[in-house]
Short mmCIF file of N, CA and C in Angstrom, two decimals:
data_model
loop_
_atom_site.label_atom_id
_atom_site.label_comp_id
_atom_site.label_asym_id
_atom_site.label_seq_id
_atom_site.Cartn_x
_atom_site.Cartn_y
_atom_site.Cartn_z
N LYS A 1 13.67 36.59 2.16
CA LYS A 1 13.99 37.44 3.29
C LYS A 1 14.29 36.55 4.49
N LEU A 2 15.57 36.36 4.72
CA LEU A 2 16.00 35.45 5.78
C LEU A 2 16.88 36.17 6.80
N PRO A 3 16.80 35.73 8.05
CA PRO A 3 17.72 36.28 9.04
C PRO A 3 19.13 35.77 8.78
N ILE A 4 20.10 36.50 9.27
CA ILE A 4 21.50 36.10 9.11
C ILE A 4 21.96 35.39 10.37
N ILE A 5 22.61 34.28 10.19
CA ILE A 5 23.28 33.59 11.30
C ILE A 5 24.73 33.46 10.86
N SER A 6 25.63 34.08 11.62
CA SER A 6 27.02 34.13 11.20
C SER A 6 27.97 34.02 12.39
N SER A 7 29.18 33.63 12.09
CA SER A 7 30.23 33.64 13.10
C SER A 7 30.62 35.08 13.39
N ASN A 8 30.95 35.35 14.63
CA ASN A 8 31.35 36.69 15.05
C ASN A 8 32.85 36.86 14.83
N VAL A 9 33.21 37.05 13.58
CA VAL A 9 34.63 37.20 13.22
C VAL A 9 34.81 38.38 12.27
N GLY A 10 35.99 38.95 12.30
CA GLY A 10 36.33 40.01 11.36
C GLY A 10 35.35 41.16 11.36
N SER A 11 35.04 41.63 10.18
CA SER A 11 34.16 42.79 10.05
C SER A 11 32.70 42.40 9.83
N VAL A 12 32.35 41.18 10.17
CA VAL A 12 30.96 40.72 10.04
C VAL A 12 30.02 41.64 10.82
N THR A 13 30.50 42.17 11.95
CA THR A 13 29.66 43.04 12.77
C THR A 13 29.33 44.36 12.07
N ASP A 14 30.02 44.67 10.97
CA ASP A 14 29.65 45.85 10.18
C ASP A 14 28.33 45.61 9.45
N ILE A 15 28.00 44.36 9.22
CA ILE A 15 26.79 44.00 8.47
C ILE A 15 25.72 43.41 9.36
N VAL A 16 26.12 42.54 10.27
CA VAL A 16 25.16 41.82 11.10
C VAL A 16 25.08 42.43 12.50
N SER A 17 23.86 42.70 12.93
CA SER A 17 23.62 43.19 14.28
C SER A 17 22.45 42.41 14.86
N ASP A 18 22.10 42.70 16.09
CA ASP A 18 20.96 42.00 16.70
C ASP A 18 19.63 42.41 16.08
N LYS A 19 19.64 43.39 15.18
CA LYS A 19 18.43 43.81 14.48
C LYS A 19 18.15 42.99 13.22
N ASN A 20 19.20 42.39 12.64
CA ASN A 20 18.98 41.65 11.39
C ASN A 20 19.55 40.24 11.40
N GLY A 21 20.12 39.82 12.51
CA GLY A 21 20.67 38.48 12.55
C GLY A 21 21.22 38.12 13.91
N ILE A 22 21.91 37.02 13.96
CA ILE A 22 22.48 36.52 15.21
C ILE A 22 23.91 36.11 14.95
N LEU A 23 24.80 36.59 15.80
CA LEU A 23 26.21 36.23 15.71
C LEU A 23 26.51 35.14 16.73
N VAL A 24 27.27 34.15 16.31
CA VAL A 24 27.62 33.05 17.21
C VAL A 24 29.14 32.97 17.34
N THR A 25 29.58 32.44 18.48
CA THR A 25 31.01 32.30 18.70
C THR A 25 31.44 30.84 18.67
N GLU A 26 30.52 29.94 18.95
CA GLU A 26 30.81 28.50 18.96
C GLU A 26 30.01 27.82 17.86
N TYR A 27 30.62 26.86 17.19
CA TYR A 27 29.89 26.18 16.12
C TYR A 27 28.64 25.47 16.63
N LYS A 28 28.64 25.04 17.90
CA LYS A 28 27.47 24.36 18.47
C LYS A 28 26.27 25.31 18.57
N ASP A 29 26.55 26.60 18.65
CA ASP A 29 25.48 27.59 18.78
C ASP A 29 24.63 27.69 17.51
N TYR A 30 25.21 27.33 16.37
CA TYR A 30 24.44 27.37 15.12
C TYR A 30 23.18 26.51 15.23
N ILE A 31 23.33 25.33 15.74
CA ILE A 31 22.19 24.41 15.87
C ILE A 31 21.13 25.00 16.79
N LYS A 32 21.55 25.53 17.92
CA LYS A 32 20.61 26.14 18.88
C LYS A 32 19.85 27.29 18.24
N ILE A 33 20.57 28.15 17.53
CA ILE A 33 19.95 29.32 16.91
C ILE A 33 18.99 28.92 15.80
N ILE A 34 19.39 27.95 14.99
CA ILE A 34 18.50 27.49 13.91
C ILE A 34 17.22 26.91 14.50
N LYS A 35 17.34 26.12 15.55
CA LYS A 35 16.14 25.57 16.20
C LYS A 35 15.28 26.69 16.77
N LYS A 36 15.93 27.64 17.45
CA LYS A 36 15.20 28.75 18.06
C LYS A 36 14.42 29.54 17.01
N LEU A 37 15.07 29.86 15.90
CA LEU A 37 14.40 30.62 14.85
C LEU A 37 13.33 29.81 14.13
N SER A 38 13.53 28.51 14.02
CA SER A 38 12.52 27.68 13.36
C SER A 38 11.23 27.63 14.17
N LEU A 39 11.34 27.83 15.47
CA LEU A 39 10.17 27.80 16.35
C LEU A 39 9.56 29.17 16.59
N ASN A 40 10.26 30.24 16.22
CA ASN A 40 9.79 31.58 16.50
C ASN A 40 9.61 32.35 15.18
N LYS A 41 8.44 32.20 14.59
CA LYS A 41 8.16 32.80 13.28
C LYS A 41 8.26 34.32 13.32
N LYS A 42 7.79 34.94 14.39
CA LYS A 42 7.80 36.40 14.50
C LYS A 42 9.24 36.93 14.48
N SER A 43 10.09 36.34 15.26
CA SER A 43 11.49 36.76 15.31
C SER A 43 12.18 36.50 13.98
N ARG A 44 11.92 35.35 13.40
CA ARG A 44 12.51 34.97 12.11
C ARG A 44 12.13 35.97 11.03
N LYS A 45 10.85 36.35 10.98
CA LYS A 45 10.38 37.29 9.97
C LYS A 45 10.95 38.69 10.19
N LYS A 46 11.02 39.12 11.46
CA LYS A 46 11.53 40.45 11.76
C LYS A 46 13.01 40.56 11.38
N LEU A 47 13.80 39.58 11.79
CA LEU A 47 15.22 39.59 11.45
C LEU A 47 15.41 39.51 9.94
N GLY A 48 14.63 38.68 9.28
CA GLY A 48 14.72 38.54 7.82
C GLY A 48 14.36 39.81 7.09
N SER A 49 13.30 40.47 7.52
CA SER A 49 12.90 41.74 6.89
C SER A 49 13.97 42.80 7.09
N ASN A 50 14.53 42.87 8.29
CA ASN A 50 15.58 43.84 8.56
C ASN A 50 16.84 43.55 7.74
N SER A 51 17.16 42.28 7.55
CA SER A 51 18.30 41.91 6.70
C SER A 51 18.08 42.36 5.26
N TYR A 52 16.89 42.14 4.77
CA TYR A 52 16.54 42.54 3.41
C TYR A 52 16.65 44.06 3.24
N LEU A 53 16.10 44.80 4.20
CA LEU A 53 16.15 46.25 4.12
C LEU A 53 17.58 46.77 4.17
N LYS A 54 18.40 46.17 5.01
CA LYS A 54 19.80 46.59 5.08
C LYS A 54 20.51 46.31 3.76
N ALA A 55 20.25 45.17 3.17
CA ALA A 55 20.86 44.82 1.89
C ALA A 55 20.45 45.81 0.80
N ILE A 56 19.19 46.17 0.76
CA ILE A 56 18.69 47.10 -0.25
C ILE A 56 19.25 48.50 -0.02
N ASN A 57 19.27 48.94 1.23
CA ASN A 57 19.70 50.30 1.54
C ASN A 57 21.21 50.52 1.48
N TYR A 58 21.99 49.50 1.75
CA TYR A 58 23.43 49.69 1.84
C TYR A 58 24.24 48.96 0.76
N PHE A 59 23.67 47.94 0.16
CA PHE A 59 24.46 47.11 -0.74
C PHE A 59 23.84 46.92 -2.12
N SER A 60 22.89 47.77 -2.48
CA SER A 60 22.27 47.65 -3.80
C SER A 60 23.20 48.20 -4.88
N ILE A 61 22.89 47.90 -6.12
CA ILE A 61 23.69 48.40 -7.24
C ILE A 61 23.72 49.93 -7.23
N SER A 62 22.57 50.55 -6.97
CA SER A 62 22.53 52.03 -6.99
C SER A 62 23.40 52.61 -5.88
N GLU A 63 23.42 51.99 -4.70
CA GLU A 63 24.29 52.44 -3.62
C GLU A 63 25.76 52.25 -3.98
N PHE A 64 26.06 51.13 -4.58
CA PHE A 64 27.42 50.85 -5.03
C PHE A 64 27.90 51.91 -6.00
N ILE A 65 27.07 52.23 -6.98
CA ILE A 65 27.43 53.24 -7.98
C ILE A 65 27.58 54.61 -7.34
N LYS A 66 26.66 54.96 -6.46
CA LYS A 66 26.72 56.26 -5.80
C LYS A 66 28.00 56.40 -4.97
N LYS A 67 28.34 55.39 -4.20
CA LYS A 67 29.54 55.44 -3.35
C LYS A 67 30.80 55.51 -4.20
N HIS A 68 30.87 54.70 -5.24
CA HIS A 68 32.05 54.73 -6.10
C HIS A 68 32.16 56.03 -6.88
N ASN A 69 31.06 56.57 -7.30
CA ASN A 69 31.06 57.86 -7.99
C ASN A 69 31.58 58.96 -7.05
N ASN A 70 31.15 58.94 -5.80
CA ASN A 70 31.61 59.93 -4.83
C ASN A 70 33.12 59.83 -4.62
N ILE A 71 33.63 58.62 -4.54
CA ILE A 71 35.07 58.42 -4.38
C ILE A 71 35.81 58.95 -5.61
N TYR A 72 35.29 58.61 -6.77
CA TYR A 72 35.90 59.06 -8.03
C TYR A 72 35.94 60.59 -8.08
N LEU A 73 34.83 61.22 -7.78
CA LEU A 73 34.78 62.68 -7.82
C LEU A 73 35.72 63.31 -6.78
N LYS A 74 35.77 62.72 -5.63
CA LYS A 74 36.64 63.24 -4.57
C LYS A 74 38.09 63.28 -5.02
N TYR A 75 38.56 62.21 -5.63
CA TYR A 75 39.97 62.15 -6.02
C TYR A 75 40.26 62.83 -7.36
N THR A 76 39.30 62.90 -8.25
CA THR A 76 39.57 63.59 -9.50
C THR A 76 39.49 65.11 -9.32
N LEU A 77 38.66 65.59 -8.43
CA LEU A 77 38.57 67.01 -8.18
C LEU A 77 39.81 67.54 -7.45
N LYS A 78 40.47 66.68 -6.65
CA LYS A 78 41.68 67.08 -5.96
C LYS A 78 42.82 67.35 -6.94
N ARG A 79 42.81 66.72 -8.09
CA ARG A 79 43.88 66.85 -9.07
C ARG A 79 43.80 68.17 -9.84
N ARG A 80 42.67 68.80 -9.81
CA ARG A 80 42.49 70.02 -10.62
C ARG A 80 43.04 71.23 -9.91
#
């Protein structure tokens, strides 16, 4: 269960927020953020736990199957 540190590009903001990680705009910021999180166990654990929960709730196999099944049903029912 780790916090996310990512570049703020593209659709990354769909997954990463200030609740489960930290977005950076400059490559130099990665070092600062890693140091900050290495010294702050509480913040590191909170962000990591939130990342884990988001992964389980939105990106698990069961969620994948449910979402794809809904899409399949939506388009196959329209044909009838």
